[in-house]
mmCIF file of C-alpha atoms in Angstrom:
data_model
loop_
_atom_site.group_PDB
_atom_site.id
_atom_site.type_symbol
_atom_site.label_atom_id
_atom_site.label_comp_id
_atom_site.label_asym_id
_atom_site.label_seq_id
_atom_site.Cartn_x
_atom_site.Cartn_y
_atom_site.Cartn_z
ATOM 1 C CA UNK A 478 106.677 89.796 82.917
ATOM 2 C CA UNK A 479 105.529 91.558 85.724
ATOM 3 C CA UNK A 480 102.804 94.077 85.922
ATOM 4 C CA UNK A 481 103.475 97.028 88.148
ATOM 5 C CA UNK A 482 100.270 98.228 89.903
ATOM 6 C CA UNK A 483 99.537 101.602 89.020
ATOM 7 C CA UNK A 484 96.527 104.183 89.650
ATOM 8 C CA UNK A 485 95.704 107.563 88.229
ATOM 9 C CA UNK A 486 96.408 109.222 91.695
ATOM 10 C CA UNK A 487 98.429 112.451 91.443
ATOM 11 C CA UNK A 488 101.950 112.551 92.771
ATOM 12 C CA UNK A 489 101.912 108.951 94.036
ATOM 13 C CA UNK A 490 105.022 107.474 95.777
ATOM 14 C CA UNK A 491 105.161 103.455 96.152
ATOM 15 C CA UNK A 492 107.597 100.590 96.163
ATOM 16 C CA UNK A 493 107.493 97.521 94.161
ATOM 17 C CA UNK A 494 109.615 94.418 94.191
ATOM 18 C CA UNK A 495 110.121 93.334 90.706
ATOM 19 C CA UNK A 496 111.683 89.876 89.482
ATOM 20 C CA UNK A 497 114.581 90.947 87.100
ATOM 21 C CA UNK A 498 116.910 88.397 85.478
ATOM 22 C CA UNK A 499 116.403 85.886 88.140
ATOM 23 C CA UNK A 500 116.612 88.335 91.112
ATOM 24 C CA UNK A 501 114.085 90.405 93.030
ATOM 25 C CA UNK A 502 114.837 94.048 92.969
ATOM 26 C CA UNK A 503 113.329 96.767 95.243
ATOM 27 C CA UNK A 504 112.500 99.864 93.521
ATOM 28 C CA UNK A 505 110.808 103.116 94.821
ATOM 29 C CA UNK A 506 108.563 104.988 92.227
ATOM 30 C CA UNK A 507 107.402 108.514 92.004
ATOM 31 C CA UNK A 508 104.688 109.149 89.396
ATOM 32 C CA UNK A 509 103.254 112.426 88.448
ATOM 33 C CA UNK A 510 101.035 113.818 85.586
ATOM 34 C CA UNK A 511 102.695 116.848 83.854
ATOM 35 C CA UNK A 512 99.740 118.780 82.815
ATOM 36 C CA UNK A 513 101.734 121.210 80.356
ATOM 37 C CA UNK A 514 103.254 118.041 78.392
ATOM 38 C CA UNK A 515 100.025 116.089 78.924
ATOM 39 C CA UNK A 516 102.327 113.193 80.116
ATOM 40 C CA UNK A 517 102.809 110.879 82.870
ATOM 41 C CA UNK A 518 106.437 110.983 84.252
ATOM 42 C CA UNK A 519 108.251 108.419 86.476
ATOM 43 C CA UNK A 520 111.195 108.758 88.719
ATOM 44 C CA UNK A 521 112.843 105.638 90.042
ATOM 45 C CA UNK A 522 114.954 105.236 93.159
ATOM 46 C CA UNK A 523 117.072 102.029 94.142
ATOM 47 C CA UNK A 524 116.529 100.111 97.558
ATOM 48 C CA UNK A 525 118.686 102.793 99.468
ATOM 49 C CA UNK A 526 116.330 105.504 98.043
ATOM 50 C CA UNK A 527 119.201 106.863 95.964
ATOM 51 C CA UNK A 528 117.996 108.301 92.605
ATOM 52 C CA UNK A 529 118.418 106.300 89.547
ATOM 53 C CA UNK A 530 116.318 108.020 86.828
ATOM 54 C CA UNK A 531 114.086 111.139 86.881
ATOM 55 C CA UNK A 532 111.386 112.087 84.650
ATOM 56 C CA UNK A 533 110.871 109.177 82.330
ATOM 57 C CA UNK A 534 107.822 109.943 80.215
ATOM 58 C CA UNK A 535 105.338 107.165 80.181
ATOM 59 C CA UNK A 536 104.958 106.600 76.528
ATOM 60 C CA UNK A 537 103.709 103.466 74.587
ATOM 61 C CA UNK A 538 105.099 101.178 72.081
ATOM 62 C CA UNK A 539 108.993 101.446 73.346
ATOM 63 C CA UNK A 540 110.967 100.139 76.111
ATOM 64 C CA UNK A 541 111.058 103.225 78.421
ATOM 65 C CA UNK A 542 114.184 102.189 79.909
ATOM 66 C CA UNK A 543 116.308 101.101 76.850
ATOM 67 C CA UNK A 544 118.764 104.309 77.261
ATOM 68 C CA UNK A 545 119.198 103.096 80.911
ATOM 69 C CA UNK A 546 120.328 99.414 80.078
ATOM 70 C CA UNK A 547 123.673 99.915 81.895
ATOM 71 C CA UNK A 548 121.570 100.319 85.126
ATOM 72 C CA UNK A 549 120.606 96.568 84.796
ATOM 73 C CA UNK A 550 117.068 97.183 86.105
ATOM 74 C CA UNK A 551 115.316 95.563 83.351
ATOM 75 C CA UNK A 552 112.856 96.710 80.536
ATOM 76 C CA UNK A 553 109.555 98.269 80.896
ATOM 77 C CA UNK A 554 106.600 99.115 78.396
ATOM 78 C CA UNK A 555 103.518 101.156 78.653
ATOM 79 C CA UNK A 556 101.075 98.607 77.267
ATOM 80 C CA UNK A 557 97.722 100.133 75.875
ATOM 81 C CA UNK A 558 94.734 97.718 76.837
ATOM 82 C CA UNK A 559 92.084 99.525 74.753
ATOM 83 C CA UNK A 560 92.808 99.588 71.053
ATOM 84 C CA UNK A 561 89.982 102.197 70.606
ATOM 85 C CA UNK A 562 92.099 104.914 72.027
ATOM 86 C CA UNK A 563 94.142 106.927 69.643
ATOM 87 C CA UNK A 564 97.012 107.864 71.783
ATOM 88 C CA UNK A 565 100.064 106.131 73.057
ATOM 89 C CA UNK A 566 100.228 108.309 76.140
ATOM 90 C CA UNK A 567 97.850 107.355 79.227
ATOM 91 C CA UNK A 568 96.062 110.708 80.331
ATOM 92 C CA UNK A 569 95.494 111.874 83.749
ATOM 93 C CA UNK A 570 92.526 109.211 84.277
ATOM 94 C CA UNK A 571 93.332 106.053 82.575
ATOM 95 C CA UNK A 572 96.701 105.116 83.732
ATOM 96 C CA UNK A 573 96.492 101.669 85.452
ATOM 97 C CA UNK A 574 93.214 101.008 83.729
ATOM 98 C CA UNK A 575 93.483 101.363 80.088
ATOM 99 C CA UNK A 576 97.238 101.555 80.295
ATOM 100 C CA UNK A 577 99.466 99.476 82.300
ATOM 101 C CA UNK A 578 103.268 99.296 83.248
ATOM 102 C CA UNK A 579 104.801 95.914 82.191
ATOM 103 C CA UNK A 580 108.355 95.250 83.557
ATOM 104 C CA UNK A 581 110.649 92.483 82.240
ATOM 105 C CA UNK A 582 114.075 91.113 82.261
ATOM 106 C CA UNK A 583 117.240 93.009 80.947
ATOM 107 C CA UNK A 584 117.380 92.483 77.049
#
C-alpha cells in the first residue's frame, strides 16, 4: 500500500509515482473541493498528461477506482484516521490530516 500525500490546499495539482502491480506508474492529480456537493473531487491523468478519469468523489469506505479497473491503475481508498468524525467524506480542512488516500494493487 502507498499513501498519496494530500493537503487541504484548494485546486492542487501534483504528480506521484505509485507502485502498482510491481510497476511504478506516474500519475498527475488535480484535486478540488466542490463547495456545493461538500466533497473533494479528483482528476487523474497518465504520464503523458492524457486524462484518465475526471471528478472522482473522494468518499471513504469503498474503492474509488473500482469502476475503472479496466485502466489497471490499482485501487484507492479514502481512509478515515479519526473515528470520532461522523462523516465518510473529508471536508475542506481535514484532507490529508484526518483522511488519507491509500493506493494499492489492482484487485
